[in-house]
Coordinates of C-alpha atoms in Angstrom, one line a residue:
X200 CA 11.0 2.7 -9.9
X201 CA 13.0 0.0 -12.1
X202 CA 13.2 -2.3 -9.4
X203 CA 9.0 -2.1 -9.0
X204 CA 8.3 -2.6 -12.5
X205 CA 10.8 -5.5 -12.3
X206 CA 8.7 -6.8 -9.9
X207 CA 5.6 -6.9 -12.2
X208 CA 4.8 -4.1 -9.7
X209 CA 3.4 -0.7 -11.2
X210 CA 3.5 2.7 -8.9
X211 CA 0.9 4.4 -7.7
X212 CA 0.1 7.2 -10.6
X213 CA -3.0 6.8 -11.3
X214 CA -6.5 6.8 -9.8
X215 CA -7.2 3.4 -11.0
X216 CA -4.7 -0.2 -11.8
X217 CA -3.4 -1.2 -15.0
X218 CA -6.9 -3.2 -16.0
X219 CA -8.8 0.6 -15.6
X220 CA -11.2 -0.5 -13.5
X221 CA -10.4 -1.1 -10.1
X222 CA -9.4 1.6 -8.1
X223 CA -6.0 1.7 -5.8
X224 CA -6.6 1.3 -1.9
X225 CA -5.8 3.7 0.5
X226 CA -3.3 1.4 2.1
X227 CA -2.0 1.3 -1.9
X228 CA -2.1 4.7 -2.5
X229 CA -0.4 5.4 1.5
X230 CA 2.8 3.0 0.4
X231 CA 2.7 3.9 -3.0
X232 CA 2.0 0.2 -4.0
X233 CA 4.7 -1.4 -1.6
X234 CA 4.4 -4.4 0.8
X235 CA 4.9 -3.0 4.1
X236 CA 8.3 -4.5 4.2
X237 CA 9.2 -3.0 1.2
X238 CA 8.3 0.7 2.2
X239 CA 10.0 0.1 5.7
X240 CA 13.1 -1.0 3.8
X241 CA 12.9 1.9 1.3
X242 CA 12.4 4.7 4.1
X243 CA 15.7 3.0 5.8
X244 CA 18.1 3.1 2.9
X245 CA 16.6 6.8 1.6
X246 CA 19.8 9.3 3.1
X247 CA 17.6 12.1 3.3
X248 CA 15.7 10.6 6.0
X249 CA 18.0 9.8 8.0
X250 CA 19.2 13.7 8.2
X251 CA 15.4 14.3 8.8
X252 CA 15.8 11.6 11.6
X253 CA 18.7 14.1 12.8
X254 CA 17.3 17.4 12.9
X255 CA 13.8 16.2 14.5
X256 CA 15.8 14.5 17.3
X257 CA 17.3 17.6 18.1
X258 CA 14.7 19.8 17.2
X259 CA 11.8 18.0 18.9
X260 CA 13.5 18.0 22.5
X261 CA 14.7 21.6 22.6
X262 CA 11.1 22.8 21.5
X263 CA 9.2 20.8 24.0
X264 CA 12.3 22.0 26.6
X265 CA 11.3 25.8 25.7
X266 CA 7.6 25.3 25.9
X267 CA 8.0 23.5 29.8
X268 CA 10.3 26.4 30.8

């Protein structure tokens, strides 16, 4: 979160901006205030996603396997 506010950036934690007026877009609130290329960057380097990654690619295949036999 340092590194947004470092940015002149502020997270999404509130329903409206800093000014208190304007309300935060859904494409705002959906990458919590990130460029695109930022939130890509930050799901890559989170570890806990890649053990997500992990368990879906085994789990995903072996339930579609049981349901098709």
């Amino acid at each position: 979160m340092q590194t947004l506010i470092a940015k002149g950036r502020q997270p999404v934690d509130a329903p409206f901006k800093a000014d208190g007026k304007t309300p935060w877009t859904v494409k705002e609130k959906l990458l919590l205030g990130l460029t695109p290329q930022e939130y890509l960057a930050q799901l890559v380097r989170n570890p806990f996603n890649w053990v997500l990654a992990a368990i879906f690619a085994v789990g995903v295949p072996v339930t579609v396997s049981r349901f098709i036999f």
